[in-house]
PDB file of C-alpha atoms in Angstrom:
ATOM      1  CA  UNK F   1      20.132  11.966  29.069  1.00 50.00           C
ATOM      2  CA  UNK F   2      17.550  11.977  26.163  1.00 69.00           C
ATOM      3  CA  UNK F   3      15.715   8.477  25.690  1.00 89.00           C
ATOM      4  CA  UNK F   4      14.686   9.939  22.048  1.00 95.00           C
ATOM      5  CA  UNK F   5      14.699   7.307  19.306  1.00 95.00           C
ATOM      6  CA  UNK F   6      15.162   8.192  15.562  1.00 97.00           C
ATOM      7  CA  UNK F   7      14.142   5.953  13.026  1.00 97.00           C
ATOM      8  CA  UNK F   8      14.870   6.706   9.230  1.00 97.00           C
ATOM      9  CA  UNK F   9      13.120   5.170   6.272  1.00 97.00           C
ATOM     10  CA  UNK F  10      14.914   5.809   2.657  1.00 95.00           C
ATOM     11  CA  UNK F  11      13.769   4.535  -0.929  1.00 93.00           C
ATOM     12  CA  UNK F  12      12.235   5.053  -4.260  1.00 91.00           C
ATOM     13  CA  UNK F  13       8.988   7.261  -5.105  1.00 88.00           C
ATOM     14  CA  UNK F  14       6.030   4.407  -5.199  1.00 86.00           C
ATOM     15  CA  UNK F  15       7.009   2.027  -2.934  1.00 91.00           C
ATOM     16  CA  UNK F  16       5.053   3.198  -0.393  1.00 92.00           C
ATOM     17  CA  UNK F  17       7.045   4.859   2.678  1.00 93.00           C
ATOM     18  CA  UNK F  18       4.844   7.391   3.589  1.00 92.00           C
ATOM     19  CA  UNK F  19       2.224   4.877   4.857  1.00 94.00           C
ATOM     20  CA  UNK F  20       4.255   2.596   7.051  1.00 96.00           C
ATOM     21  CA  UNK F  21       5.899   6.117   8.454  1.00 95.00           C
ATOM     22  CA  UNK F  22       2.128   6.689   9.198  1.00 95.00           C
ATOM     23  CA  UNK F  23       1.284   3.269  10.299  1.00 97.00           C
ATOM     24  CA  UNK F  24       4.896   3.474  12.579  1.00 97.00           C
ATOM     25  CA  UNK F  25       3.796   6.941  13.797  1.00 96.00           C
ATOM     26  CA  UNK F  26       0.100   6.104  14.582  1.00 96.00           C
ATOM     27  CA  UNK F  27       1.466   2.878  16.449  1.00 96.00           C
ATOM     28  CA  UNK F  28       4.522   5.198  18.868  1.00 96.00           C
ATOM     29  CA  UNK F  29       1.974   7.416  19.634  1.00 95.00           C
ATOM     30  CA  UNK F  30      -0.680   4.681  20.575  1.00 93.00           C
ATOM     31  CA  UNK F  31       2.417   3.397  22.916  1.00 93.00           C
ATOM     32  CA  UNK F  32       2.440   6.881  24.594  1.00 93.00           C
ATOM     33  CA  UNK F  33       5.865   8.986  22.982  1.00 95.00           C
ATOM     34  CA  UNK F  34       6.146  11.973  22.020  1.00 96.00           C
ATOM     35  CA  UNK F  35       6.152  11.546  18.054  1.00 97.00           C
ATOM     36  CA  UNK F  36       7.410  13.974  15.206  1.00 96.00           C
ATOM     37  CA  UNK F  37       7.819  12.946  11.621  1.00 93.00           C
ATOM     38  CA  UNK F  38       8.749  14.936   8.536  1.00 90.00           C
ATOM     39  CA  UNK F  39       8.906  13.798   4.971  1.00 79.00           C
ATOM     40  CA  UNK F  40      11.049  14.518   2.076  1.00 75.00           C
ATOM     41  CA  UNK F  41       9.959  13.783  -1.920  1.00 66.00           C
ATOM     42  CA  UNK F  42      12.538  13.352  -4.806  1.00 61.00           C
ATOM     43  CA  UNK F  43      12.040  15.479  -8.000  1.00 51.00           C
ATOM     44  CA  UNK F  44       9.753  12.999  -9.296  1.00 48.00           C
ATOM     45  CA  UNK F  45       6.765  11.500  -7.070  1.00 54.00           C
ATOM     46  CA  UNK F  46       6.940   7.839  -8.869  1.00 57.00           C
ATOM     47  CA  UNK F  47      10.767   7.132  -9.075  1.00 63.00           C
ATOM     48  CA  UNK F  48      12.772   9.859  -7.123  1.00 78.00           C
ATOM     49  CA  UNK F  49      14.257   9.055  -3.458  1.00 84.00           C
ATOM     50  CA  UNK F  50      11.985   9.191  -0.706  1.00 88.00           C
ATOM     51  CA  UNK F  51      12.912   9.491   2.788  1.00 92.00           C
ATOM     52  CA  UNK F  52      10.801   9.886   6.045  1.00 94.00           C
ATOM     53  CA  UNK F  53      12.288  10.633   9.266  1.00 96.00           C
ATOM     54  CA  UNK F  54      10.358   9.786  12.401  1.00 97.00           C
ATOM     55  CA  UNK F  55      11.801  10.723  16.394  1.00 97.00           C
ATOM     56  CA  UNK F  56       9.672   9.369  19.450  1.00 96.00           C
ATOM     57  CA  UNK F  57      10.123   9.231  22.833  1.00 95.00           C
ATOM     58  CA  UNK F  58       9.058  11.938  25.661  1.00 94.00           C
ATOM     59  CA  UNK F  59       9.550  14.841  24.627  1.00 95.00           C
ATOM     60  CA  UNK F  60      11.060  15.523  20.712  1.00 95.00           C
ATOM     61  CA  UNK F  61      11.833  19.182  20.133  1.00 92.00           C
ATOM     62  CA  UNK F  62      12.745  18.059  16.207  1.00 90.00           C
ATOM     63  CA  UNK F  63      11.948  15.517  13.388  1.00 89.00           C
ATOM     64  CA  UNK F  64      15.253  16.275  11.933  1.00 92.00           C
ATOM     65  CA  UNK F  65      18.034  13.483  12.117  1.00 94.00           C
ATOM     66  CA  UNK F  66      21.507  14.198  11.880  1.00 93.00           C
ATOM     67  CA  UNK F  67      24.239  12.418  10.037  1.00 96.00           C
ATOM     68  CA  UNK F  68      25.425   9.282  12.581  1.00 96.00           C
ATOM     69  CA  UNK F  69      22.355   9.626  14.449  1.00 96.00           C
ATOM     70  CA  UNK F  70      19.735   7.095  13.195  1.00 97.00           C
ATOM     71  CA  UNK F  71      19.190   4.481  15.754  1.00 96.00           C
ATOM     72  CA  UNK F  72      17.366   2.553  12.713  1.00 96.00           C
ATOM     73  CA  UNK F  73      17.131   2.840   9.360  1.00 97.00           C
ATOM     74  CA  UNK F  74      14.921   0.856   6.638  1.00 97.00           C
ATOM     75  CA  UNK F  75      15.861   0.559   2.831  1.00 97.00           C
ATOM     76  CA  UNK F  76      13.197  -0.121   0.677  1.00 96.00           C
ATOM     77  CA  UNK F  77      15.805  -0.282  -2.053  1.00 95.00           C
ATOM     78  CA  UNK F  78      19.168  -1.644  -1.497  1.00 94.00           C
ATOM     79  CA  UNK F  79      21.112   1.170  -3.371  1.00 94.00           C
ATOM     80  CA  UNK F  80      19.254   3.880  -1.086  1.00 94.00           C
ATOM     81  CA  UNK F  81      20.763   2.240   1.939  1.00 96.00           C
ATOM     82  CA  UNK F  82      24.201   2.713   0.405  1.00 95.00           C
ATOM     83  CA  UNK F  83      23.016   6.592  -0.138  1.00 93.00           C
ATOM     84  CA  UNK F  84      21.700   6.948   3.139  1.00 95.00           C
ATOM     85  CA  UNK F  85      24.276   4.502   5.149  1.00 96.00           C
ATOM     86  CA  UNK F  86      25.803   8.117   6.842  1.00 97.00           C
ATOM     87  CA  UNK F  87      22.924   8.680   8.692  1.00 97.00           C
ATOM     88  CA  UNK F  88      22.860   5.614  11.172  1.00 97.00           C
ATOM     89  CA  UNK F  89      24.970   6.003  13.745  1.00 96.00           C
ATOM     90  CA  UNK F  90      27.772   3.445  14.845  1.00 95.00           C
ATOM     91  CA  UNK F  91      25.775  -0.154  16.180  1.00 93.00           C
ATOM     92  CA  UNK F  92      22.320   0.976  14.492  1.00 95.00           C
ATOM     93  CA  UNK F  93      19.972  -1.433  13.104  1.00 95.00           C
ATOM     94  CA  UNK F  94      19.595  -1.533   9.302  1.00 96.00           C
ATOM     95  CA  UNK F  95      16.437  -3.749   7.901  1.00 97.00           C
ATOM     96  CA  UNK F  96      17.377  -3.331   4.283  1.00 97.00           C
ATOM     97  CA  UNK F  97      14.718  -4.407   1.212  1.00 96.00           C
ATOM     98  CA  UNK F  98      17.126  -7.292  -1.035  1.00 94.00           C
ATOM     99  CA  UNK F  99      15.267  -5.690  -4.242  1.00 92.00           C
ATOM    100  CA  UNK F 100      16.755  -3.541  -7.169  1.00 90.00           C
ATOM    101  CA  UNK F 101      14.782  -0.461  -8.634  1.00 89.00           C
ATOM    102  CA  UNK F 102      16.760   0.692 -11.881  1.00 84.00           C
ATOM    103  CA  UNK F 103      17.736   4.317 -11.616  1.00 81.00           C
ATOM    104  CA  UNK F 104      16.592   6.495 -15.190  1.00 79.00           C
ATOM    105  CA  UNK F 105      20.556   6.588 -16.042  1.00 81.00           C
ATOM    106  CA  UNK F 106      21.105   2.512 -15.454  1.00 84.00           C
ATOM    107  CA  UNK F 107      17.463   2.141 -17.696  1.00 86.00           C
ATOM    108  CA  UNK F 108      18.814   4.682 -20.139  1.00 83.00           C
ATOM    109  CA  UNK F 109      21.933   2.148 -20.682  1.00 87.00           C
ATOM    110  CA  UNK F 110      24.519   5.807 -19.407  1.00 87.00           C
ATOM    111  CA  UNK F 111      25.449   3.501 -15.987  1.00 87.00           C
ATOM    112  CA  UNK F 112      25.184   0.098 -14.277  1.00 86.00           C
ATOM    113  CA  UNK F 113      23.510  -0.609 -11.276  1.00 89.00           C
ATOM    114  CA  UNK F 114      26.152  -1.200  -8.796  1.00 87.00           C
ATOM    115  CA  UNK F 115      27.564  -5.275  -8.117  1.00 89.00           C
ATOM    116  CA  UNK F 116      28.033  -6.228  -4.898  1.00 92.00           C
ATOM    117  CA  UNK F 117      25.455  -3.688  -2.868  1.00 93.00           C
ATOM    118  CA  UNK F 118      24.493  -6.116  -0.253  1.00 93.00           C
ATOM    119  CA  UNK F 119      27.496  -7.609   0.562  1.00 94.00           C
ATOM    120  CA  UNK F 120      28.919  -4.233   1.260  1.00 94.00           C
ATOM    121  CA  UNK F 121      26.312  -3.544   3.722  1.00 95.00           C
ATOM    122  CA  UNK F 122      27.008  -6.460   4.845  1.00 94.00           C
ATOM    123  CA  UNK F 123      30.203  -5.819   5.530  1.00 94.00           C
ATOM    124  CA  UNK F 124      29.840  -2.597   6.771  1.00 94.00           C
ATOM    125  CA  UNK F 125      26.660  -3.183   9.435  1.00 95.00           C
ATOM    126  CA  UNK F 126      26.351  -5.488  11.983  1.00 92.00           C
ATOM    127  CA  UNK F 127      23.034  -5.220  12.933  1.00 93.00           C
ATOM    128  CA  UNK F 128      21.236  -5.834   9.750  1.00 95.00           C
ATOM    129  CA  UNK F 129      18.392  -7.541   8.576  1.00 95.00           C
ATOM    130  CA  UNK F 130      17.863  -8.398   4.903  1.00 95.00           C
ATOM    131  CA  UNK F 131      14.460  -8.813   3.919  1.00 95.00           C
ATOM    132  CA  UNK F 132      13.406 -10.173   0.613  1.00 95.00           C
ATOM    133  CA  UNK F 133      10.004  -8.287   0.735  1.00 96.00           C
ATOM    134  CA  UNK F 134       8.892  -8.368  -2.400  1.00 95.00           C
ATOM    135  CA  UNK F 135       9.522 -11.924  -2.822  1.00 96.00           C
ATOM    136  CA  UNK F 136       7.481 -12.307   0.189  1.00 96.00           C
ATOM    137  CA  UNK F 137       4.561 -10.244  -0.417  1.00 97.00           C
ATOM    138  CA  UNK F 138       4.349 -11.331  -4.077  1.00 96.00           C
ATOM    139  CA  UNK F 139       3.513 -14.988  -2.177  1.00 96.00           C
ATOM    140  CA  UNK F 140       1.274 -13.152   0.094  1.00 97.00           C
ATOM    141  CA  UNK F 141      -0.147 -11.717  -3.029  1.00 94.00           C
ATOM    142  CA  UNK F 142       0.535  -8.282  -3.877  1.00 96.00           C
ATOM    143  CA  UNK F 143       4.227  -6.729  -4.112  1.00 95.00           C
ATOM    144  CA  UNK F 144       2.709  -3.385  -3.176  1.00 94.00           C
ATOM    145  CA  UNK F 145       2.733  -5.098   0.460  1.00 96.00           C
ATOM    146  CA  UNK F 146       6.174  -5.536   0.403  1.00 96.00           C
ATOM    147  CA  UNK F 147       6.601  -2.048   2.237  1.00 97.00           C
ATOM    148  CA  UNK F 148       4.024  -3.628   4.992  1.00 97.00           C
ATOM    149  CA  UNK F 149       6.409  -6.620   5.669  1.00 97.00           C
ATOM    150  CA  UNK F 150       9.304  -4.066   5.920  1.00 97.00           C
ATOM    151  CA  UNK F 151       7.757  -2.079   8.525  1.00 97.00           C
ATOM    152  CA  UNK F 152       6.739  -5.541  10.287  1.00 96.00           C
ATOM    153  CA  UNK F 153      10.370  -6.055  10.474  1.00 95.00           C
ATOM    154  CA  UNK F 154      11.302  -2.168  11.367  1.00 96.00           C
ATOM    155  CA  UNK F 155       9.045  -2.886  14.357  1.00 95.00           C
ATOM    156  CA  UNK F 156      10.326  -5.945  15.428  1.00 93.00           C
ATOM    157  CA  UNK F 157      14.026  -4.442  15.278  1.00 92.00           C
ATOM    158  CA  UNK F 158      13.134  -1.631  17.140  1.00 92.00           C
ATOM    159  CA  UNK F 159      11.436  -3.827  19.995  1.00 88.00           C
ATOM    160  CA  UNK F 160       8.663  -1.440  20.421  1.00 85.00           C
ATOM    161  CA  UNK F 161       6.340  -3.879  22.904  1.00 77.00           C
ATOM    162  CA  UNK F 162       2.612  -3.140  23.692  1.00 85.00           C
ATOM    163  CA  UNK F 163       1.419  -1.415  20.789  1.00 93.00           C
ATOM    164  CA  UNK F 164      -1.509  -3.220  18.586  1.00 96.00           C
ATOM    165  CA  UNK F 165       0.190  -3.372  15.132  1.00 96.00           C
ATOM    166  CA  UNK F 166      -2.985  -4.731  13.580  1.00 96.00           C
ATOM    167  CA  UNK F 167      -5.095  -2.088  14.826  1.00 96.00           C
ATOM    168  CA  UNK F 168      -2.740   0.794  13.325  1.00 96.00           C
ATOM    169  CA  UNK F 169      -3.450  -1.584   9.982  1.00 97.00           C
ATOM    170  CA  UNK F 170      -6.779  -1.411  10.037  1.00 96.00           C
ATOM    171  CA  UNK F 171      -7.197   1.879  10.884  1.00 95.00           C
ATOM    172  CA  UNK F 172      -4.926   3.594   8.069  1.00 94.00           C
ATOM    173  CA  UNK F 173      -5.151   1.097   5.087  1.00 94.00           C
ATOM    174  CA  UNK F 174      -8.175   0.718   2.424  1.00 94.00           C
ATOM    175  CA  UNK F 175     -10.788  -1.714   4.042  1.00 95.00           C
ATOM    176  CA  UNK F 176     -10.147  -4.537   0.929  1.00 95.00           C
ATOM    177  CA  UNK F 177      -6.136  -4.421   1.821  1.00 95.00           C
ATOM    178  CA  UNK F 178      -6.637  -4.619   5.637  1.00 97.00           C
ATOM    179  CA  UNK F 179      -6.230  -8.595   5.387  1.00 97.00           C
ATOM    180  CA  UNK F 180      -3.168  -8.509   2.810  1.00 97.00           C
ATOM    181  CA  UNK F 181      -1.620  -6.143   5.067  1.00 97.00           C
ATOM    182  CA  UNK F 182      -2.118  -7.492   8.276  1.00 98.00           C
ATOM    183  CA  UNK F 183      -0.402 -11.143   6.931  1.00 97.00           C
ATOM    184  CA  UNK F 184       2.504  -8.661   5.722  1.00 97.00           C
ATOM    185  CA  UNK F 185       3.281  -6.553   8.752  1.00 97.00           C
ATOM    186  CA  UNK F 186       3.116  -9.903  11.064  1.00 96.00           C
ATOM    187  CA  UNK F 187       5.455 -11.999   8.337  1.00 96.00           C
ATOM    188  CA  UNK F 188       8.032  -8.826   8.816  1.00 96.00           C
ATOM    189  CA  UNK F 189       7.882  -9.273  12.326  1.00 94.00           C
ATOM    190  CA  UNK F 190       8.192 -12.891  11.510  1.00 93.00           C
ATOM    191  CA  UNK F 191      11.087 -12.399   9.518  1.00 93.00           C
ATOM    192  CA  UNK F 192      13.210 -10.044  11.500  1.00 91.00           C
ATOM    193  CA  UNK F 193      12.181 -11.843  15.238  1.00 85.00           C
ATOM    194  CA  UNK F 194      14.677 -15.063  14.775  1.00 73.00           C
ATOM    195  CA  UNK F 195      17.679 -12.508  13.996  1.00 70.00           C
ATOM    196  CA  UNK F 196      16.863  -9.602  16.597  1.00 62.00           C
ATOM    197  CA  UNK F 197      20.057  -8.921  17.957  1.00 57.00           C
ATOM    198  CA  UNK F 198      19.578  -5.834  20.106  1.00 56.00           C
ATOM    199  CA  UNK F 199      16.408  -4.111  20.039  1.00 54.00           C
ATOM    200  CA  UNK F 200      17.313  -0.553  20.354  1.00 54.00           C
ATOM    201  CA  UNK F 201      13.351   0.573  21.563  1.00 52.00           C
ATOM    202  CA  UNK F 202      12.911   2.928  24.209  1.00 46.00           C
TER     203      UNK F 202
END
């Protein structure tokens, strides 16, 4: 039976994704997996869906994750969790980002950005986790750490143990961030601890 974990992580062009899949990836290879990651851009670098898709455990032959296969999934944006809600599979974690990026058609005024997002998540996923990261990195003081607290909480919902988080901080941010950041990932994991449900690590 294959222990192989997959962990997806879906939102907007910006907000940072690829570097907490590289932080996440750094940190499951530290622990000793087998890692692969892949990354997909939207049309437009700043504002188009981003997605990465990251596998570990001890031996991945992909970094491809099927529909109804994520064990976890992150949502840096609330609608993208909607878009990508097919790909976690039945009792998979969902730590979803309680923050609103305005499509170009809802800014042009040609739609509205949808009511009721979370509570339909809400209502459709047990095992979730809603963050208010920007919020909280705003009072940690920068909202560009907001996707640092989300991957604090990723971590923590995953329940990957003996890895040093702050180390895979220091080691991939800008020296002047590495204390914002640090205070981010650990208030995910503060976040997302009291609620853990079932950890779904390996």
């Amino acid at each position: 039976m294959s222990n192989v974990k997959s962990v997806l992580l879906v939102g907007v062009g910006g907000q940072g994704i690829i570097l907490a899949s590289q932080i996440l990836s750094s940190g499951l290879i530290e622990a000793g997996f087998d890692v692969k990651m892949s990354e997909v851009h939207g049309m437009a670098q700043r504002g188009g869906s981003v997605t990465t898709q990251v596998r570990y455990g001890d031996k991945v032959d992909s970094p491809i994750i099927g529909k109804g296969s994520a064990d976890v999934m992150v949502a840096f944006e609330k609608v993208e969790a909607v878009r990508w809600l097919e790909y976690l599979k039945p009792g998979g974690a969902l730590v979803v980002n309680n923050y609103e990026i305005p499509s170009a058609t809802v800014i042009s005024g040609a739609e509205a950005y949808p009511d009721g997002v979370m509570e339909k998540l809400e209502a459709t996923v047990e095992n979730i986790y809603v963050i208010d990261a920007a919020k909280e990195a705003m009072e940690l003081g920068n909202i560009k750490a907001q996707n640092i607290v989300l991957l604090g909480g990723l971590i923590k919902a995953m329940g990957v143990e003996g890895v040093d988080w702050d180390k895979m901080v220091e080691q991939t941010v800008k020296p002047r961030f590495v204390d914002l950041n640090l205070k981010a990932i650990n208030k995910g994991m503060e976040l997302v601890a009291s609620e853990v449900k079932e950890e779904v690590g390996v």
